[in-house]
Amino acid sequence: MKCPFCGEIDNKVIDSRLSKDATAIRRRRECLGCARRFTTYEQIEDMPIMIIKKDGRRETFSREKVRSGMQRACEKRSVSVNAIEDFIDELERDLRDTGEKEIPSTMLGEKIMEKLQALDEVAYVRFASVYREFKDVSDFVSELKLLLGNQNTGR
């Protein structure tokens, strides 16, 4: 690690401890050239999740895009902002747990709908109508029949 004061690369670690949120290691260092002290942080490199769109384009997973879609689907429903944030946290964890760096948008959409169905069924139908591009009322009716069928079978 290069000293920010004199540019020397030789230094020693005096103290190491976890950061307050336990996501990094704080290291207190002393430069062997000028004897000044400085702090560095070591943390896990965050690898972005890439979403493969239907047309083959790739874009970085965006919590904001998911949040926006969720807020539209949950508009005028009794779903709190905290519930939406928890939902997105869990979704992102699930995506990272797959171990894949690239995830098809279809898989992302299905995961969102699966989680949304458990959170709020009306919001689920709203989201599904946009995601699955319902063309007419019969598409809505078909989705509602599936939803009601799953309720009757205990799913």
Short mmCIF file of C-alpha atoms in Angstrom, two decimals:
data_model
loop_
_atom_site.label_atom_id
_atom_site.label_comp_id
_atom_site.label_asym_id
_atom_site.label_seq_id
_atom_site.Cartn_x
_atom_site.Cartn_y
_atom_site.Cartn_z
CA MET A 1 0.00 0.00 0.00
CA LYS A 2 1.46 3.33 -1.07
CA CYS A 3 1.81 5.99 1.66
CA PRO A 4 -0.49 8.95 0.88
CA PHE A 5 2.07 11.35 2.39
CA CYS A 6 5.45 10.36 0.94
CA GLY A 7 4.65 7.66 -1.65
CA GLU A 8 6.70 4.94 0.10
CA ILE A 9 5.32 1.45 -0.50
CA ASP A 10 6.77 -0.14 2.64
CA ASN A 11 4.54 0.08 5.70
CA LYS A 12 3.35 -2.03 8.59
CA VAL A 13 -0.11 -2.78 9.91
CA ILE A 14 -0.49 -1.53 13.48
CA ASP A 15 -4.14 -2.46 14.08
CA SER A 16 -6.93 -4.32 12.26
CA ARG A 17 -10.62 -4.42 13.14
CA LEU A 18 -14.03 -4.81 11.53
CA SER A 19 -15.81 -1.68 10.38
CA LYS A 20 -18.97 -0.67 12.25
CA ASP A 21 -21.23 -2.41 9.75
CA ALA A 22 -18.93 -5.49 9.52
CA THR A 23 -18.62 -5.21 5.73
CA ALA A 24 -14.97 -4.17 5.69
CA ILE A 25 -11.74 -4.52 7.64
CA ARG A 26 -10.22 -1.28 8.86
CA ARG A 27 -6.41 -1.35 8.96
CA ARG A 28 -4.29 1.27 10.69
CA ARG A 29 -0.88 1.47 9.00
CA GLU A 30 2.43 3.17 9.67
CA CYS A 31 4.71 4.20 6.82
CA LEU A 32 8.27 2.87 7.23
CA GLY A 33 9.59 5.84 5.22
CA CYS A 34 8.08 8.89 6.97
CA ALA A 35 6.59 7.20 10.08
CA ARG A 36 3.16 8.81 9.49
CA ARG A 37 0.01 6.80 10.06
CA PHE A 38 -2.93 6.28 7.73
CA THR A 39 -6.02 4.08 7.50
CA THR A 40 -7.04 1.68 4.74
CA TYR A 41 -10.18 -0.41 4.30
CA GLU A 42 -10.39 -3.87 2.81
CA GLN A 43 -13.72 -5.12 1.49
CA ILE A 44 -15.12 -7.76 -0.80
CA GLU A 45 -15.17 -6.73 -4.43
CA ASP A 46 -18.78 -6.29 -5.46
CA MET A 47 -19.36 -8.02 -8.79
CA PRO A 48 -22.30 -6.50 -10.64
CA ILE A 49 -25.11 -8.78 -11.74
CA MET A 50 -25.73 -8.48 -15.46
CA ILE A 51 -29.24 -8.93 -16.81
CA ILE A 52 -29.59 -10.41 -20.30
CA LYS A 53 -32.54 -8.70 -21.96
CA LYS A 54 -34.90 -10.46 -24.39
CA ASP A 55 -33.14 -8.82 -27.36
CA GLY A 56 -29.71 -10.02 -26.17
CA ARG A 57 -28.53 -6.70 -24.72
CA ARG A 58 -26.90 -6.78 -21.30
CA GLU A 59 -27.36 -4.23 -18.56
CA THR A 60 -26.41 -4.05 -14.91
CA PHE A 61 -29.07 -5.13 -12.40
CA SER A 62 -30.78 -1.99 -11.16
CA ARG A 63 -32.42 -1.91 -7.76
CA GLU A 64 -34.00 1.38 -8.83
CA LYS A 65 -35.74 -0.18 -11.84
CA VAL A 66 -37.10 -3.00 -9.67
CA ARG A 67 -38.18 -0.50 -7.00
CA SER A 68 -39.95 1.64 -9.60
CA GLY A 69 -41.84 -1.35 -11.02
CA MET A 70 -42.74 -2.53 -7.53
CA GLN A 71 -44.00 0.89 -6.49
CA ARG A 72 -46.21 1.08 -9.58
CA ALA A 73 -47.58 -2.41 -8.93
CA CYS A 74 -48.17 -1.66 -5.23
CA GLU A 75 -49.69 1.77 -5.79
CA LYS A 76 -52.74 2.32 -3.52
CA ARG A 77 -52.09 -1.03 -1.82
CA SER A 78 -51.19 -1.53 1.84
CA VAL A 79 -47.56 -2.46 1.06
CA SER A 80 -45.02 -0.43 3.03
CA VAL A 81 -41.82 1.07 1.64
CA ASN A 82 -39.92 -1.15 4.09
CA ALA A 83 -41.64 -4.24 2.70
CA ILE A 84 -40.59 -3.22 -0.83
CA GLU A 85 -36.99 -2.60 0.29
CA ASP A 86 -36.89 -5.96 2.11
CA PHE A 87 -38.34 -7.58 -1.00
CA ILE A 88 -35.59 -6.07 -3.19
CA ASP A 89 -32.87 -7.04 -0.66
CA GLU A 90 -34.11 -10.64 -0.68
CA LEU A 91 -34.38 -10.66 -4.48
CA GLU A 92 -30.80 -9.38 -4.87
CA ARG A 93 -29.57 -11.98 -2.36
CA ASP A 94 -31.36 -14.72 -4.31
CA LEU A 95 -29.78 -13.53 -7.56
CA ARG A 96 -26.30 -13.47 -6.00
CA ASP A 97 -26.88 -16.91 -4.45
CA THR A 98 -27.33 -18.40 -7.92
CA GLY A 99 -23.60 -17.80 -8.42
CA GLU A 100 -24.29 -16.62 -11.96
CA LYS A 101 -22.84 -13.34 -13.21
CA GLU A 102 -25.42 -13.06 -15.98
CA ILE A 103 -29.11 -13.71 -15.42
CA PRO A 104 -31.81 -13.75 -18.10
CA SER A 105 -34.44 -11.04 -17.66
CA THR A 106 -37.10 -13.76 -17.86
CA MET A 107 -35.68 -15.40 -14.73
CA LEU A 108 -35.60 -12.03 -12.96
CA GLY A 109 -39.21 -11.30 -13.92
CA GLU A 110 -40.39 -14.71 -12.74
CA LYS A 111 -38.56 -14.30 -9.41
CA ILE A 112 -40.16 -10.88 -8.91
CA MET A 113 -43.62 -12.26 -9.67
CA GLU A 114 -43.10 -15.26 -7.38
CA LYS A 115 -42.14 -13.03 -4.46
CA LEU A 116 -44.80 -10.44 -5.31
CA GLN A 117 -47.54 -13.07 -5.34
CA ALA A 118 -46.74 -13.87 -1.70
CA LEU A 119 -46.58 -10.16 -0.79
CA ASP A 120 -49.75 -8.82 -2.44
CA GLU A 121 -51.90 -10.63 -5.02
CA VAL A 122 -53.34 -7.47 -6.60
CA ALA A 123 -49.84 -6.04 -7.03
CA TYR A 124 -48.82 -9.41 -8.49
CA VAL A 125 -51.57 -9.25 -11.15
CA ARG A 126 -50.68 -5.64 -11.97
CA PHE A 127 -46.99 -6.53 -12.38
CA ALA A 128 -47.82 -9.68 -14.37
CA SER A 129 -50.06 -7.71 -16.74
CA VAL A 130 -47.13 -5.49 -17.72
CA TYR A 131 -44.40 -8.15 -17.55
CA ARG A 132 -46.34 -10.75 -19.54
CA GLU A 133 -47.77 -8.07 -21.84
CA PHE A 134 -51.45 -8.96 -21.43
CA LYS A 135 -53.24 -8.11 -24.67
CA ASP A 136 -56.85 -8.20 -23.49
CA VAL A 137 -59.22 -9.10 -20.64
CA SER A 138 -58.98 -12.82 -21.38
CA ASP A 139 -55.28 -12.71 -20.45
CA PHE A 140 -56.25 -11.18 -17.08
CA VAL A 141 -58.95 -13.82 -16.54
CA SER A 142 -56.51 -16.64 -17.33
CA GLU A 143 -53.96 -15.28 -14.85
CA LEU A 144 -56.64 -14.85 -12.17
CA LYS A 145 -57.83 -18.43 -12.70
CA LEU A 146 -54.26 -19.65 -12.21
CA LEU A 147 -53.94 -17.51 -9.08
CA LEU A 148 -57.23 -18.78 -7.66
CA GLY A 149 -56.34 -22.37 -8.59
CA ASN A 150 -53.06 -22.07 -6.66
CA GLN A 151 -54.94 -20.76 -3.62
CA ASN A 152 -57.32 -23.72 -3.68
CA THR A 153 -54.46 -26.23 -3.91
CA GLY A 154 -52.59 -24.62 -1.01
CA ARG A 155 -49.65 -23.24 -2.98
#
